[in-house]
């Protein structure tokens, strides 16, 4: 296919007449995707935003050359960051999602009828608009009236808030650029303060294979604030290494429910996945010093 418009950004290149996206991870690993078509490509105030149609992964959201989510496996990440924590707080009414511009986590969270308000704070409005228009497999063109879109810096948004939310989901991109502050101890302290007395938070905590230092630091920072902390994993093929981690910090005991309330239209998460995702491999238990 042909790329229309100006010169290609450095992470898009032609090879024997085919368009390829090459993602550079830590200058040590390069992952290339054969691309059918550039659906959307525009710079925002914060980053370069693209929706690409790929051969193996379908449409994908790409920020500054890094794949964030795809049509073929985006549901895995979004279901895991939303349905898993909500099983531990069946009485939740107010949810805050920080990041998650692809709208996938908000879409999954909105499946719970008992939730009264879902605030989604995303710094880059262009990401949300691009995903709602061009990536419906992930966003579902979300239009639930309980979801309030706030285009603001999530770090600033939680500052000064106290006892407002039951559940806070931190759906951040990698800890570089605008997302770097979403991994800081100061930010987690503000999240802790913004939660009600029995509230809980969850964040994506990177690859246990390639980013173990970030996972360990995240786990340590959250343990300093919350009395109950659990790490769980899922396999997301798009992400480097495949294996991905999430960390829950909770003010309430993390008691496993006798019966889960996972919606029946999920593609990945079910009762069995929920109960086994907390079983960590030996190397990870050792690294986190889990007893």
PDB file of C-alpha atoms in Angstrom:
ATOM      1  CA  UNK A   1       0.000   0.000   0.000  1.00  0.00           C
ATOM      2  CA  UNK A   2       1.008   3.623  -0.283  1.00  0.00           C
ATOM      3  CA  UNK A   3       1.346   6.082   2.550  1.00  0.00           C
ATOM      4  CA  UNK A   4      -0.269   9.384   1.698  1.00  0.00           C
ATOM      5  CA  UNK A   5       0.936  12.717   3.015  1.00  0.00           C
ATOM      6  CA  UNK A   6       4.247  13.895   4.406  1.00  0.00           C
ATOM      7  CA  UNK A   7       7.409  11.933   5.124  1.00  0.00           C
ATOM      8  CA  UNK A   8       7.045   8.861   7.320  1.00  0.00           C
ATOM      9  CA  UNK A   9       7.908   9.145  11.016  1.00  0.00           C
ATOM     10  CA  UNK A  10      11.073   7.190  11.942  1.00  0.00           C
ATOM     11  CA  UNK A  11       9.159   4.182  13.303  1.00  0.00           C
ATOM     12  CA  UNK A  12       7.294   3.672  10.000  1.00  0.00           C
ATOM     13  CA  UNK A  13       9.311   2.511   7.016  1.00  0.00           C
ATOM     14  CA  UNK A  14       8.921   0.890   3.628  1.00  0.00           C
ATOM     15  CA  UNK A  15      10.513  -2.490   2.923  1.00  0.00           C
ATOM     16  CA  UNK A  16      10.130  -4.049  -0.543  1.00  0.00           C
ATOM     17  CA  UNK A  17       7.017  -1.995  -1.132  1.00  0.00           C
ATOM     18  CA  UNK A  18       5.424  -2.940   2.197  1.00  0.00           C
ATOM     19  CA  UNK A  19       4.792  -0.558   5.104  1.00  0.00           C
ATOM     20  CA  UNK A  20       6.164  -1.623   8.493  1.00  0.00           C
ATOM     21  CA  UNK A  21       5.921  -0.221  12.018  1.00  0.00           C
ATOM     22  CA  UNK A  22       9.003  -0.929  14.138  1.00  0.00           C
ATOM     23  CA  UNK A  23       8.680  -0.443  17.888  1.00  0.00           C
ATOM     24  CA  UNK A  24      11.963   0.093  19.729  1.00  0.00           C
ATOM     25  CA  UNK A  25      11.848  -1.191  23.319  1.00  0.00           C
ATOM     26  CA  UNK A  26      14.676   0.128  25.551  1.00  0.00           C
ATOM     27  CA  UNK A  27      17.044   0.206  22.551  1.00  0.00           C
ATOM     28  CA  UNK A  28      17.488  -3.571  23.053  1.00  0.00           C
ATOM     29  CA  UNK A  29      14.464  -5.085  21.355  1.00  0.00           C
ATOM     30  CA  UNK A  30      12.727  -4.177  18.121  1.00  0.00           C
ATOM     31  CA  UNK A  31       9.284  -5.490  17.196  1.00  0.00           C
ATOM     32  CA  UNK A  32       7.995  -4.989  13.658  1.00  0.00           C
ATOM     33  CA  UNK A  33       4.414  -5.140  12.397  1.00  0.00           C
ATOM     34  CA  UNK A  34       3.402  -5.253   8.729  1.00  0.00           C
ATOM     35  CA  UNK A  35       0.863  -2.487   8.169  1.00  0.00           C
ATOM     36  CA  UNK A  36      -2.044  -2.458   5.749  1.00  0.00           C
ATOM     37  CA  UNK A  37      -3.018   1.176   6.108  1.00  0.00           C
ATOM     38  CA  UNK A  38      -2.490   4.339   8.123  1.00  0.00           C
ATOM     39  CA  UNK A  39      -6.028   5.121   9.308  1.00  0.00           C
ATOM     40  CA  UNK A  40      -5.217   8.203  11.381  1.00  0.00           C
ATOM     41  CA  UNK A  41      -1.986  10.067  12.079  1.00  0.00           C
ATOM     42  CA  UNK A  42      -1.749  13.435  13.784  1.00  0.00           C
ATOM     43  CA  UNK A  43       0.480  15.082  16.370  1.00  0.00           C
ATOM     44  CA  UNK A  44      -1.217  16.234  19.550  1.00  0.00           C
ATOM     45  CA  UNK A  45       0.048  18.647  22.155  1.00  0.00           C
ATOM     46  CA  UNK A  46       1.663  15.709  23.965  1.00  0.00           C
ATOM     47  CA  UNK A  47       2.583  12.984  21.466  1.00  0.00           C
ATOM     48  CA  UNK A  48       2.172  11.604  17.967  1.00  0.00           C
ATOM     49  CA  UNK A  49      -1.096   9.672  17.698  1.00  0.00           C
ATOM     50  CA  UNK A  50      -1.740   6.989  15.093  1.00  0.00           C
ATOM     51  CA  UNK A  51      -4.370   4.378  14.360  1.00  0.00           C
ATOM     52  CA  UNK A  52      -2.858   1.753  12.067  1.00  0.00           C
ATOM     53  CA  UNK A  53      -4.445  -1.277  10.451  1.00  0.00           C
ATOM     54  CA  UNK A  54      -2.029  -4.204  10.743  1.00  0.00           C
ATOM     55  CA  UNK A  55      -2.116  -7.663   9.181  1.00  0.00           C
ATOM     56  CA  UNK A  56      -1.911  -9.816  12.334  1.00  0.00           C
ATOM     57  CA  UNK A  57      -3.274  -7.549  15.091  1.00  0.00           C
ATOM     58  CA  UNK A  58      -5.930  -5.575  13.245  1.00  0.00           C
ATOM     59  CA  UNK A  59      -6.302  -1.908  14.070  1.00  0.00           C
ATOM     60  CA  UNK A  60      -3.941  -0.589  16.729  1.00  0.00           C
ATOM     61  CA  UNK A  61      -3.362   2.579  18.719  1.00  0.00           C
ATOM     62  CA  UNK A  62       0.240   3.768  18.449  1.00  0.00           C
ATOM     63  CA  UNK A  63       1.641   6.642  20.532  1.00  0.00           C
ATOM     64  CA  UNK A  64       5.072   7.976  19.613  1.00  0.00           C
ATOM     65  CA  UNK A  65       5.783   4.735  17.789  1.00  0.00           C
ATOM     66  CA  UNK A  66       4.769   2.444  20.671  1.00  0.00           C
ATOM     67  CA  UNK A  67       1.780   0.097  20.338  1.00  0.00           C
ATOM     68  CA  UNK A  68      -0.699   0.694  23.169  1.00  0.00           C
ATOM     69  CA  UNK A  69      -3.569  -1.626  22.289  1.00  0.00           C
ATOM     70  CA  UNK A  70      -4.907  -3.613  19.347  1.00  0.00           C
ATOM     71  CA  UNK A  71      -8.192  -4.991  18.102  1.00  0.00           C
ATOM     72  CA  UNK A  72      -7.076  -8.599  18.510  1.00  0.00           C
ATOM     73  CA  UNK A  73      -5.820  -8.578  22.116  1.00  0.00           C
ATOM     74  CA  UNK A  74      -6.771  -5.236  23.673  1.00  0.00           C
ATOM     75  CA  UNK A  75      -9.658  -6.894  25.484  1.00  0.00           C
ATOM     76  CA  UNK A  76      -7.232  -8.961  27.583  1.00  0.00           C
ATOM     77  CA  UNK A  77      -5.552  -5.970  29.182  1.00  0.00           C
ATOM     78  CA  UNK A  78      -8.749  -3.938  29.549  1.00  0.00           C
ATOM     79  CA  UNK A  79     -10.711  -6.764  31.116  1.00  0.00           C
ATOM     80  CA  UNK A  80      -7.906  -7.595  33.541  1.00  0.00           C
ATOM     81  CA  UNK A  81      -7.407  -4.031  34.781  1.00  0.00           C
ATOM     82  CA  UNK A  82     -11.142  -3.511  35.340  1.00  0.00           C
ATOM     83  CA  UNK A  83     -12.988  -6.728  36.192  1.00  0.00           C
ATOM     84  CA  UNK A  84     -10.372  -8.132  38.571  1.00  0.00           C
ATOM     85  CA  UNK A  85     -10.296  -5.217  41.058  1.00  0.00           C
ATOM     86  CA  UNK A  86     -14.067  -4.751  40.902  1.00  0.00           C
ATOM     87  CA  UNK A  87     -14.558  -8.306  42.225  1.00  0.00           C
ATOM     88  CA  UNK A  88     -13.016  -7.168  45.506  1.00  0.00           C
ATOM     89  CA  UNK A  89     -15.373  -4.214  45.917  1.00  0.00           C
ATOM     90  CA  UNK A  90     -18.926  -5.256  44.984  1.00  0.00           C
ATOM     91  CA  UNK A  91     -20.397  -2.207  46.767  1.00  0.00           C
ATOM     92  CA  UNK A  92     -18.426   0.316  44.716  1.00  0.00           C
ATOM     93  CA  UNK A  93     -20.343   3.335  43.413  1.00  0.00           C
ATOM     94  CA  UNK A  94     -17.700   5.771  42.144  1.00  0.00           C
ATOM     95  CA  UNK A  95     -14.764   4.774  39.931  1.00  0.00           C
ATOM     96  CA  UNK A  96     -11.906   6.897  38.648  1.00  0.00           C
ATOM     97  CA  UNK A  97      -9.874   5.817  35.618  1.00  0.00           C
ATOM     98  CA  UNK A  98      -6.640   7.713  35.058  1.00  0.00           C
ATOM     99  CA  UNK A  99      -5.359   7.330  31.514  1.00  0.00           C
ATOM    100  CA  UNK A 100      -7.041   4.705  29.386  1.00  0.00           C
ATOM    101  CA  UNK A 101      -7.561   6.979  26.399  1.00  0.00           C
ATOM    102  CA  UNK A 102      -8.522   4.003  24.217  1.00  0.00           C
ATOM    103  CA  UNK A 103     -11.722   3.831  26.354  1.00  0.00           C
ATOM    104  CA  UNK A 104     -11.407   0.052  26.765  1.00  0.00           C
ATOM    105  CA  UNK A 105     -11.160   0.032  30.567  1.00  0.00           C
ATOM    106  CA  UNK A 106     -14.063   2.468  30.863  1.00  0.00           C
ATOM    107  CA  UNK A 107     -16.098   0.347  28.464  1.00  0.00           C
ATOM    108  CA  UNK A 108     -15.559  -2.753  30.616  1.00  0.00           C
ATOM    109  CA  UNK A 109     -16.180  -0.880  33.878  1.00  0.00           C
ATOM    110  CA  UNK A 110     -19.480   0.462  32.547  1.00  0.00           C
ATOM    111  CA  UNK A 111     -20.806  -3.112  32.350  1.00  0.00           C
ATOM    112  CA  UNK A 112     -21.516  -2.953  36.107  1.00  0.00           C
ATOM    113  CA  UNK A 113     -25.016  -1.525  36.566  1.00  0.00           C
ATOM    114  CA  UNK A 114     -24.474  -0.753  40.264  1.00  0.00           C
ATOM    115  CA  UNK A 115     -21.780   1.822  39.500  1.00  0.00           C
ATOM    116  CA  UNK A 116     -23.145   5.353  39.643  1.00  0.00           C
ATOM    117  CA  UNK A 117     -20.255   7.416  38.286  1.00  0.00           C
ATOM    118  CA  UNK A 118     -17.146   6.663  36.222  1.00  0.00           C
ATOM    119  CA  UNK A 119     -14.697   9.529  35.797  1.00  0.00           C
ATOM    120  CA  UNK A 120     -12.147   8.980  33.048  1.00  0.00           C
ATOM    121  CA  UNK A 121      -9.233  11.420  33.182  1.00  0.00           C
ATOM    122  CA  UNK A 122      -7.086  11.407  30.057  1.00  0.00           C
ATOM    123  CA  UNK A 123      -4.530  14.107  29.316  1.00  0.00           C
ATOM    124  CA  UNK A 124      -4.785  13.778  25.541  1.00  0.00           C
ATOM    125  CA  UNK A 125      -8.236  14.368  24.067  1.00  0.00           C
ATOM    126  CA  UNK A 126      -6.972  13.479  20.597  1.00  0.00           C
ATOM    127  CA  UNK A 127      -6.318   9.885  21.735  1.00  0.00           C
ATOM    128  CA  UNK A 128      -9.898   9.480  22.945  1.00  0.00           C
ATOM    129  CA  UNK A 129     -11.416  10.978  19.809  1.00  0.00           C
ATOM    130  CA  UNK A 130      -9.221   8.875  17.513  1.00  0.00           C
ATOM    131  CA  UNK A 131     -10.078   5.653  19.348  1.00  0.00           C
ATOM    132  CA  UNK A 132     -13.801   6.335  19.527  1.00  0.00           C
ATOM    133  CA  UNK A 133     -13.907   7.005  15.790  1.00  0.00           C
ATOM    134  CA  UNK A 134     -11.318   4.608  14.400  1.00  0.00           C
ATOM    135  CA  UNK A 135     -10.827   1.829  16.988  1.00  0.00           C
ATOM    136  CA  UNK A 136     -14.357   0.636  17.867  1.00  0.00           C
ATOM    137  CA  UNK A 137     -13.197  -2.924  18.624  1.00  0.00           C
ATOM    138  CA  UNK A 138     -11.545  -1.510  21.747  1.00  0.00           C
ATOM    139  CA  UNK A 139     -13.517   1.634  22.557  1.00  0.00           C
ATOM    140  CA  UNK A 140     -16.956   0.425  21.558  1.00  0.00           C
ATOM    141  CA  UNK A 141     -17.517   4.118  20.736  1.00  0.00           C
ATOM    142  CA  UNK A 142     -18.247   4.493  24.436  1.00  0.00           C
ATOM    143  CA  UNK A 143     -21.220   6.747  25.194  1.00  0.00           C
ATOM    144  CA  UNK A 144     -22.482   5.587  28.624  1.00  0.00           C
ATOM    145  CA  UNK A 145     -23.962   8.611  30.472  1.00  0.00           C
ATOM    146  CA  UNK A 146     -22.245   7.567  33.704  1.00  0.00           C
ATOM    147  CA  UNK A 147     -18.836   8.036  32.077  1.00  0.00           C
ATOM    148  CA  UNK A 148     -17.520  11.582  32.442  1.00  0.00           C
ATOM    149  CA  UNK A 149     -14.566  12.415  30.211  1.00  0.00           C
ATOM    150  CA  UNK A 150     -12.129  14.823  31.814  1.00  0.00           C
ATOM    151  CA  UNK A 151      -9.269  15.980  29.602  1.00  0.00           C
ATOM    152  CA  UNK A 152      -6.694  16.838  32.220  1.00  0.00           C
ATOM    153  CA  UNK A 153      -3.455  15.714  33.806  1.00  0.00           C
ATOM    154  CA  UNK A 154      -4.322  12.753  36.049  1.00  0.00           C
ATOM    155  CA  UNK A 155      -1.555  13.659  38.486  1.00  0.00           C
ATOM    156  CA  UNK A 156      -3.042  17.119  39.035  1.00  0.00           C
ATOM    157  CA  UNK A 157      -6.613  15.825  39.015  1.00  0.00           C
ATOM    158  CA  UNK A 158      -6.192  13.678  42.140  1.00  0.00           C
ATOM    159  CA  UNK A 159      -4.282  16.316  44.105  1.00  0.00           C
ATOM    160  CA  UNK A 160      -6.402  17.656  46.933  1.00  0.00           C
ATOM    161  CA  UNK A 161      -9.161  15.071  46.531  1.00  0.00           C
ATOM    162  CA  UNK A 162     -10.061  13.178  49.685  1.00  0.00           C
ATOM    163  CA  UNK A 163     -12.354  10.172  50.193  1.00  0.00           C
ATOM    164  CA  UNK A 164     -14.085  10.560  46.823  1.00  0.00           C
ATOM    165  CA  UNK A 165     -13.709   7.233  45.006  1.00  0.00           C
ATOM    166  CA  UNK A 166     -14.291   3.558  45.801  1.00  0.00           C
ATOM    167  CA  UNK A 167     -11.978   2.256  43.080  1.00  0.00           C
ATOM    168  CA  UNK A 168      -9.202   4.000  41.150  1.00  0.00           C
ATOM    169  CA  UNK A 169      -7.732   2.379  38.026  1.00  0.00           C
ATOM    170  CA  UNK A 170      -4.418   3.735  36.752  1.00  0.00           C
ATOM    171  CA  UNK A 171      -4.360   2.752  33.109  1.00  0.00           C
ATOM    172  CA  UNK A 172      -1.109   4.414  32.133  1.00  0.00           C
ATOM    173  CA  UNK A 173       1.250   3.946  29.246  1.00  0.00           C
ATOM    174  CA  UNK A 174       4.938   3.173  29.849  1.00  0.00           C
ATOM    175  CA  UNK A 175       6.652   5.406  32.456  1.00  0.00           C
ATOM    176  CA  UNK A 176       8.118   7.847  29.954  1.00  0.00           C
ATOM    177  CA  UNK A 177       6.922  11.259  28.835  1.00  0.00           C
ATOM    178  CA  UNK A 178       3.489  12.330  30.177  1.00  0.00           C
ATOM    179  CA  UNK A 179       3.004   9.003  32.003  1.00  0.00           C
ATOM    180  CA  UNK A 180       6.233   9.064  34.034  1.00  0.00           C
ATOM    181  CA  UNK A 181       4.645  10.906  36.991  1.00  0.00           C
ATOM    182  CA  UNK A 182       1.943   8.205  37.227  1.00  0.00           C
ATOM    183  CA  UNK A 183       4.546   5.868  38.773  1.00  0.00           C
ATOM    184  CA  UNK A 184       5.826   8.247  41.484  1.00  0.00           C
ATOM    185  CA  UNK A 185       5.364   7.775  45.262  1.00  0.00           C
ATOM    186  CA  UNK A 186       3.776  11.231  45.510  1.00  0.00           C
ATOM    187  CA  UNK A 187       1.131  10.279  42.972  1.00  0.00           C
ATOM    188  CA  UNK A 188       0.299   7.034  44.781  1.00  0.00           C
ATOM    189  CA  UNK A 189      -0.046   9.000  48.039  1.00  0.00           C
ATOM    190  CA  UNK A 190      -2.590  11.297  46.391  1.00  0.00           C
ATOM    191  CA  UNK A 191      -4.448   8.268  45.001  1.00  0.00           C
ATOM    192  CA  UNK A 192      -4.543   6.788  48.528  1.00  0.00           C
ATOM    193  CA  UNK A 193      -6.021  10.038  49.853  1.00  0.00           C
ATOM    194  CA  UNK A 194      -8.609  10.230  47.074  1.00  0.00           C
ATOM    195  CA  UNK A 195      -9.952   6.782  47.965  1.00  0.00           C
ATOM    196  CA  UNK A 196     -12.658   6.227  50.539  1.00  0.00           C
ATOM    197  CA  UNK A 197     -11.845   4.408  53.787  1.00  0.00           C
ATOM    198  CA  UNK A 198     -12.519   1.004  52.207  1.00  0.00           C
ATOM    199  CA  UNK A 199     -11.327   1.844  48.693  1.00  0.00           C
ATOM    200  CA  UNK A 200      -8.776   0.178  46.465  1.00  0.00           C
ATOM    201  CA  UNK A 201      -6.584   1.021  43.495  1.00  0.00           C
ATOM    202  CA  UNK A 202      -5.073  -0.939  40.641  1.00  0.00           C
ATOM    203  CA  UNK A 203      -2.331  -0.043  38.194  1.00  0.00           C
ATOM    204  CA  UNK A 204      -0.541  -1.717  35.335  1.00  0.00           C
ATOM    205  CA  UNK A 205       2.976  -2.430  36.574  1.00  0.00           C
ATOM    206  CA  UNK A 206       4.819  -3.385  33.392  1.00  0.00           C
ATOM    207  CA  UNK A 207       6.558  -6.560  32.202  1.00  0.00           C
ATOM    208  CA  UNK A 208       7.952  -8.915  34.865  1.00  0.00           C
ATOM    209  CA  UNK A 209      10.436 -10.055  32.206  1.00  0.00           C
ATOM    210  CA  UNK A 210      11.832  -6.801  30.823  1.00  0.00           C
ATOM    211  CA  UNK A 211      10.762  -4.202  33.398  1.00  0.00           C
ATOM    212  CA  UNK A 212      11.152  -6.059  36.689  1.00  0.00           C
ATOM    213  CA  UNK A 213      12.790  -3.032  38.312  1.00  0.00           C
ATOM    214  CA  UNK A 214       9.672  -0.938  37.604  1.00  0.00           C
ATOM    215  CA  UNK A 215       7.379  -3.662  38.934  1.00  0.00           C
ATOM    216  CA  UNK A 216       9.432  -4.025  42.124  1.00  0.00           C
ATOM    217  CA  UNK A 217       9.493  -0.268  42.689  1.00  0.00           C
ATOM    218  CA  UNK A 218       5.745  -0.001  42.062  1.00  0.00           C
ATOM    219  CA  UNK A 219       5.027  -2.879  44.448  1.00  0.00           C
ATOM    220  CA  UNK A 220       7.238  -1.342  47.131  1.00  0.00           C
ATOM    221  CA  UNK A 221       5.689   2.127  46.809  1.00  0.00           C
ATOM    222  CA  UNK A 222       2.151   0.761  47.031  1.00  0.00           C
ATOM    223  CA  UNK A 223       2.987  -1.479  50.012  1.00  0.00           C
ATOM    224  CA  UNK A 224       4.177   1.593  51.927  1.00  0.00           C
ATOM    225  CA  UNK A 225       0.684   3.078  51.625  1.00  0.00           C
ATOM    226  CA  UNK A 226      -1.789   0.189  51.562  1.00  0.00           C
ATOM    227  CA  UNK A 227      -2.139  -2.640  54.089  1.00  0.00           C
ATOM    228  CA  UNK A 228      -3.281  -5.136  51.443  1.00  0.00           C
ATOM    229  CA  UNK A 229      -1.364  -5.542  48.181  1.00  0.00           C
ATOM    230  CA  UNK A 230      -1.560  -8.202  45.477  1.00  0.00           C
ATOM    231  CA  UNK A 231       0.163  -8.608  42.115  1.00  0.00           C
ATOM    232  CA  UNK A 232      -1.483 -10.514  39.283  1.00  0.00           C
ATOM    233  CA  UNK A 233      -0.548 -11.248  35.683  1.00  0.00           C
ATOM    234  CA  UNK A 234      -1.959 -11.882  32.230  1.00  0.00           C
ATOM    235  CA  UNK A 235      -0.482 -12.692  28.843  1.00  0.00           C
ATOM    236  CA  UNK A 236      -0.953  -9.844  26.353  1.00  0.00           C
ATOM    237  CA  UNK A 237       0.715 -10.833  23.041  1.00  0.00           C
ATOM    238  CA  UNK A 238       1.222  -7.248  21.857  1.00  0.00           C
ATOM    239  CA  UNK A 239       3.327  -6.216  24.838  1.00  0.00           C
ATOM    240  CA  UNK A 240       7.077  -6.969  24.931  1.00  0.00           C
ATOM    241  CA  UNK A 241       7.634 -10.314  26.631  1.00  0.00           C
ATOM    242  CA  UNK A 242       3.936 -11.191  26.551  1.00  0.00           C
ATOM    243  CA  UNK A 243       3.611 -11.563  30.332  1.00  0.00           C
ATOM    244  CA  UNK A 244       2.212  -8.396  31.930  1.00  0.00           C
ATOM    245  CA  UNK A 245       1.613  -7.405  35.539  1.00  0.00           C
ATOM    246  CA  UNK A 246      -0.966  -5.460  37.528  1.00  0.00           C
ATOM    247  CA  UNK A 247      -0.783  -4.374  41.167  1.00  0.00           C
ATOM    248  CA  UNK A 248      -3.711  -3.850  43.541  1.00  0.00           C
ATOM    249  CA  UNK A 249      -3.390  -1.733  46.677  1.00  0.00           C
ATOM    250  CA  UNK A 250      -6.363  -1.837  49.033  1.00  0.00           C
ATOM    251  CA  UNK A 251      -7.523  -0.300  52.290  1.00  0.00           C
ATOM    252  CA  UNK A 252      -9.982  -3.194  52.716  1.00  0.00           C
ATOM    253  CA  UNK A 253      -8.969  -6.863  53.054  1.00  0.00           C
ATOM    254  CA  UNK A 254      -8.708  -8.517  49.646  1.00  0.00           C
ATOM    255  CA  UNK A 255     -11.080 -11.382  50.375  1.00  0.00           C
ATOM    256  CA  UNK A 256     -11.836 -13.560  47.384  1.00  0.00           C
ATOM    257  CA  UNK A 257     -15.595 -13.658  46.724  1.00  0.00           C
ATOM    258  CA  UNK A 258     -17.445 -16.955  46.895  1.00  0.00           C
ATOM    259  CA  UNK A 259     -19.123 -16.020  43.625  1.00  0.00           C
ATOM    260  CA  UNK A 260     -17.760 -13.515  41.132  1.00  0.00           C
ATOM    261  CA  UNK A 261     -19.864 -10.910  39.318  1.00  0.00           C
ATOM    262  CA  UNK A 262     -17.904 -10.911  36.056  1.00  0.00           C
ATOM    263  CA  UNK A 263     -20.197 -10.050  33.108  1.00  0.00           C
ATOM    264  CA  UNK A 264     -21.027 -12.917  30.788  1.00  0.00           C
ATOM    265  CA  UNK A 265     -19.888 -11.112  27.630  1.00  0.00           C
ATOM    266  CA  UNK A 266     -16.155 -10.974  28.411  1.00  0.00           C
ATOM    267  CA  UNK A 267     -13.701 -12.506  25.952  1.00  0.00           C
ATOM    268  CA  UNK A 268     -10.884 -13.349  28.379  1.00  0.00           C
ATOM    269  CA  UNK A 269     -11.710 -12.946  32.072  1.00  0.00           C
ATOM    270  CA  UNK A 270     -13.908 -15.530  33.758  1.00  0.00           C
ATOM    271  CA  UNK A 271     -14.128 -17.003  37.247  1.00  0.00           C
ATOM    272  CA  UNK A 272     -11.212 -19.362  36.645  1.00  0.00           C
ATOM    273  CA  UNK A 273      -8.927 -16.665  35.238  1.00  0.00           C
ATOM    274  CA  UNK A 274      -9.772 -14.402  38.168  1.00  0.00           C
ATOM    275  CA  UNK A 275      -8.823 -17.022  40.723  1.00  0.00           C
ATOM    276  CA  UNK A 276      -5.611 -18.193  39.069  1.00  0.00           C
ATOM    277  CA  UNK A 277      -4.142 -14.872  37.893  1.00  0.00           C
ATOM    278  CA  UNK A 278      -2.729 -14.211  41.376  1.00  0.00           C
ATOM    279  CA  UNK A 279      -0.613 -17.379  41.236  1.00  0.00           C
ATOM    280  CA  UNK A 280       2.814 -15.901  40.522  1.00  0.00           C
ATOM    281  CA  UNK A 281       5.785 -17.730  38.981  1.00  0.00           C
ATOM    282  CA  UNK A 282       8.627 -18.601  41.350  1.00  0.00           C
ATOM    283  CA  UNK A 283      11.019 -15.929  40.049  1.00  0.00           C
ATOM    284  CA  UNK A 284       8.426 -13.215  40.579  1.00  0.00           C
ATOM    285  CA  UNK A 285       7.506 -14.359  44.082  1.00  0.00           C
ATOM    286  CA  UNK A 286      11.201 -14.290  44.944  1.00  0.00           C
ATOM    287  CA  UNK A 287      11.755 -10.849  43.405  1.00  0.00           C
ATOM    288  CA  UNK A 288       8.802  -9.366  45.305  1.00  0.00           C
ATOM    289  CA  UNK A 289       9.653 -11.343  48.461  1.00  0.00           C
ATOM    290  CA  UNK A 290       6.122 -12.726  48.562  1.00  0.00           C
ATOM    291  CA  UNK A 291       5.698 -15.292  51.325  1.00  0.00           C
TER     292      UNK A 291
END
